[in-house]
Amino acid sequence: MASYDYLIVGAGLFGGVFAQQAVQNGKTCLVVERRAKIGGNVACDVVEGIDVHTYGAHIFHTHHDRVWDYVNRFVTFNHYINSPVANYRGELYNMPFNMNTFHAMWGVNTPKEAKEKIEAQCAAITGEPRNLEEQAIRLVGKDIYTKLVKGYTEKQWGRDCKDLPAFIIRRLPVRYTFDNNYFNDPHQGIPVEGYNALFEKLFEGCDIILETDFLQDRERWTSQVERVVYTGTIDSYFDYCYGALEYRSLRFETEVLDTDNFQGVAVVNYTDRETPYTRIIEHKHFAFGTQPKTVISREYPSEWKLGMEPYYPVNDERNQKLYQKYKELAEKENNVLFGGRLAEYRYYDMDAVVFSALTAAKKEFGMVK
Ligand code: FDA
């Protein structure tokens, strides 16, 4: 095997940005990826000419000009604005909670009327909220909690809101304008050429080996490299010596439909408790697609067991303590840089991952190119 300056474990966004910077700085990179394609959880499959977000809807949004300029060097972004709709037992509401939502819910027409309504309902909770239900009612009042928060949250976490800690919801976005744009960031969009094109550019100049788990033969891969960038799960790197970190998982049911427009918007949240899925994604709307057919994915939250796809880290005391122990081990590991959502056991938006990988590269190479 040839020798390389860097072994990059995982062809996701962190690995891609770091690899691009390494190559720009004259370094050689070998990339080892467990899956059959590059892109990590941002990767898409093309079905009926439509980019299908295989691992869940991915909308790029950021307030970092530097990150936005960086990604725009590789792909052009369209002007998609995320404006999800909530479906509660057939009643439709705009998200995030805004004047359109309040008008549909209560028939109010002005911010003053909406504020009075919410304030009257929040007053029901006095003292420190004891659980997520009380916290949510305090933030948005009883009606919005009951119709738009409760069922969705319970499906997501697999538990009753009364049994979930209040800190999970620190704030709920409430806007007293008629603005359905879900994000507050100044930059937002989806690559016109698709996310896969972004990854092809990021990994340009690297040797890539797919369908290969680094941990199955780590000596083989590390023997010929100077340094390792590891973006897999941190506990698996250390053979789960302190036990496994926990996640929530997701299952997607994807279907091609013989209609050109199924729901009229990319994201519909099903906020009642009875519908077993939390969302339906209609992928073509991310790209203003005009194909004759459409592809939808139903998203089902699920319990996670070792061996399943890890999606959301469980942000509780047990797991945070466990992660700190693995982090201490990682800090003692010579010549290995741990980065990305799995190695750092945290929920990371894409822009934050790009920022973090650029920061790591700057530390490594002295500058961002
Ligand atoms: P990522 O998981 O993408 O990549 C790691 C790679 O390493 C994977 O390809 C994996 O197969 C590989 N790997 C792991 N172990 C290995 C091993 N032992 N050997 C070889 N390869 C190995 N963000 C956002 O900004 N907007 C959005 O709309 C969304 N939407 C969204 C939806 C859902 C459902 C989730 C869970 C997350 C989002 N995100 C998001 C966040 C986004 O997915 C996240 O920021 C990036 O995927 C993180 O990239 P990483 O490179 O860190 O991990």
PDB file of C-alpha atoms and ligand atoms in Angstrom, residues 9-15 32-35 37 39-42 55-61 183 212-215 230-233 236 250 252 279 299 311-312 339-342 347-351 353, ligand 1:
ATOM      1  CA  VAL A   9     -11.963   7.662   8.413  1.00  0.00           C
ATOM      2  CA  GLY A  10     -15.455   8.548   7.172  1.00  0.00           C
ATOM      3  CA  ALA A  11     -16.407  10.333   3.952  1.00  0.00           C
ATOM      4  CA  GLY A  12     -18.945  12.704   5.569  1.00  0.00           C
ATOM      5  CA  LEU A  13     -18.851  16.488   5.766  1.00  0.00           C
ATOM      6  CA  PHE A  14     -16.136  16.762   8.414  1.00  0.00           C
ATOM      7  CA  GLY A  15     -13.901  14.307   6.535  1.00  0.00           C
ATOM      8  CA  VAL A  32     -11.819   4.821   4.204  1.00  0.00           C
ATOM      9  CA  GLU A  33     -15.636   4.791   4.256  1.00  0.00           C
ATOM     10  CA  ARG A  34     -17.892   2.076   5.588  1.00  0.00           C
ATOM     11  CA  ARG A  35     -20.808   2.852   3.299  1.00  0.00           C
ATOM     12  CA  LYS A  37     -20.935   6.034  -1.207  1.00  0.00           C
ATOM     13  CA  GLY A  39     -21.297  12.106   1.701  1.00  0.00           C
ATOM     14  CA  GLY A  40     -22.116  10.634   5.120  1.00  0.00           C
ATOM     15  CA  ASN A  41     -25.613  11.521   6.282  1.00  0.00           C
ATOM     16  CA  VAL A  42     -25.865  14.336   3.758  1.00  0.00           C
ATOM     17  CA  TYR A  55     -30.719  10.082   5.751  1.00  0.00           C
ATOM     18  CA  GLY A  56     -33.300  12.790   6.361  1.00  0.00           C
ATOM     19  CA  ALA A  57     -34.000  16.275   4.991  1.00  0.00           C
ATOM     20  CA  HIS A  58     -30.866  18.427   4.772  1.00  0.00           C
ATOM     21  CA  ILE A  59     -31.220  22.176   4.334  1.00  0.00           C
ATOM     22  CA  PHE A  60     -28.031  24.196   4.423  1.00  0.00           C
ATOM     23  CA  HIS A  61     -28.379  27.361   6.490  1.00  0.00           C
ATOM     24  CA  PHE A 183     -34.508  29.633   9.947  1.00  0.00           C
ATOM     25  CA  THR A 212     -14.622  -0.762   4.353  1.00  0.00           C
ATOM     26  CA  ASP A 213     -14.831  -0.450   8.118  1.00  0.00           C
ATOM     27  CA  PHE A 214     -11.625   1.049   9.469  1.00  0.00           C
ATOM     28  CA  LEU A 215     -12.126  -0.653  12.833  1.00  0.00           C
ATOM     29  CA  TYR A 230     -11.406   9.871  12.702  1.00  0.00           C
ATOM     30  CA  THR A 231     -15.092  10.785  12.226  1.00  0.00           C
ATOM     31  CA  GLY A 232     -16.767   7.544  13.387  1.00  0.00           C
ATOM     32  CA  THR A 233     -18.342   6.967  16.808  1.00  0.00           C
ATOM     33  CA  SER A 236     -16.437   2.206  18.981  1.00  0.00           C
ATOM     34  CA  LEU A 250     -34.845   6.961  12.630  1.00  0.00           C
ATOM     35  CA  PHE A 252     -37.364   6.046   6.574  1.00  0.00           C
ATOM     36  CA  ARG A 279     -42.755  13.867   9.051  1.00  0.00           C
ATOM     37  CA  GLU A 299     -39.823   9.454   8.926  1.00  0.00           C
ATOM     38  CA  TYR A 311     -28.915   9.730  14.509  1.00  0.00           C
ATOM     39  CA  TYR A 312     -29.461  11.893  17.568  1.00  0.00           C
ATOM     40  CA  GLY A 339     -14.002  15.345  14.596  1.00  0.00           C
ATOM     41  CA  GLY A 340     -17.619  15.528  13.468  1.00  0.00           C
ATOM     42  CA  ARG A 341     -20.943  14.564  14.997  1.00  0.00           C
ATOM     43  CA  LEU A 342     -20.088  10.951  15.898  1.00  0.00           C
ATOM     44  CA  TYR A 347     -25.830  17.273  17.256  1.00  0.00           C
ATOM     45  CA  TYR A 348     -24.061  19.426  14.710  1.00  0.00           C
ATOM     46  CA  ASP A 349     -25.745  21.373  11.909  1.00  0.00           C
ATOM     47  CA  MET A 350     -23.860  21.170   8.613  1.00  0.00           C
ATOM     48  CA  ASP A 351     -22.522  24.705   8.816  1.00  0.00           C
ATOM     49  CA  VAL A 353     -19.394  20.898  10.995  1.00  0.00           C
TER      50      VAL A 353
HETATM   51  P1  FDA B   1     -21.490  11.868   9.077  1.00  0.00           P
HETATM   52  O1  FDA B   1     -22.215  10.887   9.914  1.00  0.00           O
HETATM   53  O2  FDA B   1     -22.235  12.537   7.997  1.00  0.00           O
HETATM   54  O3  FDA B   1     -20.203  11.182   8.438  1.00  0.00           O
HETATM   55  C1  FDA B   1     -19.435  10.214   9.110  1.00  0.00           C
HETATM   56  C2  FDA B   1     -19.040   9.152   8.105  1.00  0.00           C
HETATM   57  O4  FDA B   1     -18.131   8.239   8.739  1.00  0.00           O
HETATM   58  C3  FDA B   1     -20.209   8.307   7.624  1.00  0.00           C
HETATM   59  O5  FDA B   1     -20.218   8.272   6.211  1.00  0.00           O
HETATM   60  C4  FDA B   1     -19.939   6.917   8.217  1.00  0.00           C
HETATM   61  O6  FDA B   1     -20.412   5.862   7.393  1.00  0.00           O
HETATM   62  C5  FDA B   1     -18.427   6.920   8.306  1.00  0.00           C
HETATM   63  N1  FDA B   1     -17.890   6.000   9.313  1.00  0.00           N
HETATM   64  C6  FDA B   1     -18.249   5.908  10.616  1.00  0.00           C
HETATM   65  N2  FDA B   1     -17.531   4.952  11.228  1.00  0.00           N
HETATM   66  C7  FDA B   1     -16.690   4.433  10.305  1.00  0.00           C
HETATM   67  C8  FDA B   1     -15.718   3.408  10.336  1.00  0.00           C
HETATM   68  N3  FDA B   1     -15.446   2.727  11.456  1.00  0.00           N
HETATM   69  N4  FDA B   1     -15.035   3.107   9.197  1.00  0.00           N
HETATM   70  C9  FDA B   1     -15.295   3.781   8.036  1.00  0.00           C
HETATM   71  N5  FDA B   1     -16.218   4.773   7.958  1.00  0.00           N
HETATM   72  C10 FDA B   1     -16.917   5.098   9.076  1.00  0.00           C
HETATM   73  N6  FDA B   1     -27.882  19.793   9.362  1.00  0.00           N
HETATM   74  C11 FDA B   1     -28.233  20.950   8.737  1.00  0.00           C
HETATM   75  O7  FDA B   1     -27.430  21.886   8.722  1.00  0.00           O
HETATM   76  N7  FDA B   1     -29.443  21.056   8.119  1.00  0.00           N
HETATM   77  C12 FDA B   1     -30.360  20.052   8.114  1.00  0.00           C
HETATM   78  O8  FDA B   1     -31.443  20.206   7.549  1.00  0.00           O
HETATM   79  C13 FDA B   1     -30.005  18.829   8.769  1.00  0.00           C
HETATM   80  N8  FDA B   1     -30.865  17.781   8.780  1.00  0.00           N
HETATM   81  C14 FDA B   1     -30.575  16.664   9.521  1.00  0.00           C
HETATM   82  C15 FDA B   1     -31.524  15.653   9.614  1.00  0.00           C
HETATM   83  C16 FDA B   1     -31.272  14.540  10.395  1.00  0.00           C
HETATM   84  C17 FDA B   1     -32.305  13.449  10.496  1.00  0.00           C
HETATM   85  C18 FDA B   1     -30.047  14.450  11.108  1.00  0.00           C
HETATM   86  C19 FDA B   1     -29.783  13.295  12.029  1.00  0.00           C
HETATM   87  C20 FDA B   1     -29.080  15.434  10.974  1.00  0.00           C
HETATM   88  C21 FDA B   1     -29.342  16.550  10.186  1.00  0.00           C
HETATM   89  N9  FDA B   1     -28.380  17.547  10.014  1.00  0.00           N
HETATM   90  C22 FDA B   1     -28.739  18.729   9.386  1.00  0.00           C
HETATM   91  C23 FDA B   1     -27.004  17.395  10.547  1.00  0.00           C
HETATM   92  C24 FDA B   1     -26.029  16.767   9.495  1.00  0.00           C
HETATM   93  O9  FDA B   1     -26.488  15.485   9.146  1.00  0.00           O
HETATM   94  C25 FDA B   1     -24.619  16.706  10.096  1.00  0.00           C
HETATM   95  O10 FDA B   1     -24.170  18.012  10.362  1.00  0.00           O
HETATM   96  C26 FDA B   1     -23.561  16.052   9.199  1.00  0.00           C
HETATM   97  O11 FDA B   1     -24.002  14.872   8.621  1.00  0.00           O
HETATM   98  C27 FDA B   1     -22.327  15.740  10.033  1.00  0.00           C
HETATM   99  O12 FDA B   1     -21.260  15.289   9.228  1.00  0.00           O
HETATM  100  P2  FDA B   1     -20.152  14.342   9.854  1.00  0.00           P
HETATM  101  O13 FDA B   1     -19.067  14.227   8.859  1.00  0.00           O
HETATM  102  O14 FDA B   1     -19.798  14.804  11.221  1.00  0.00           O
HETATM  103  O15 FDA B   1     -20.886  12.935  10.096  1.00  0.00           O
END
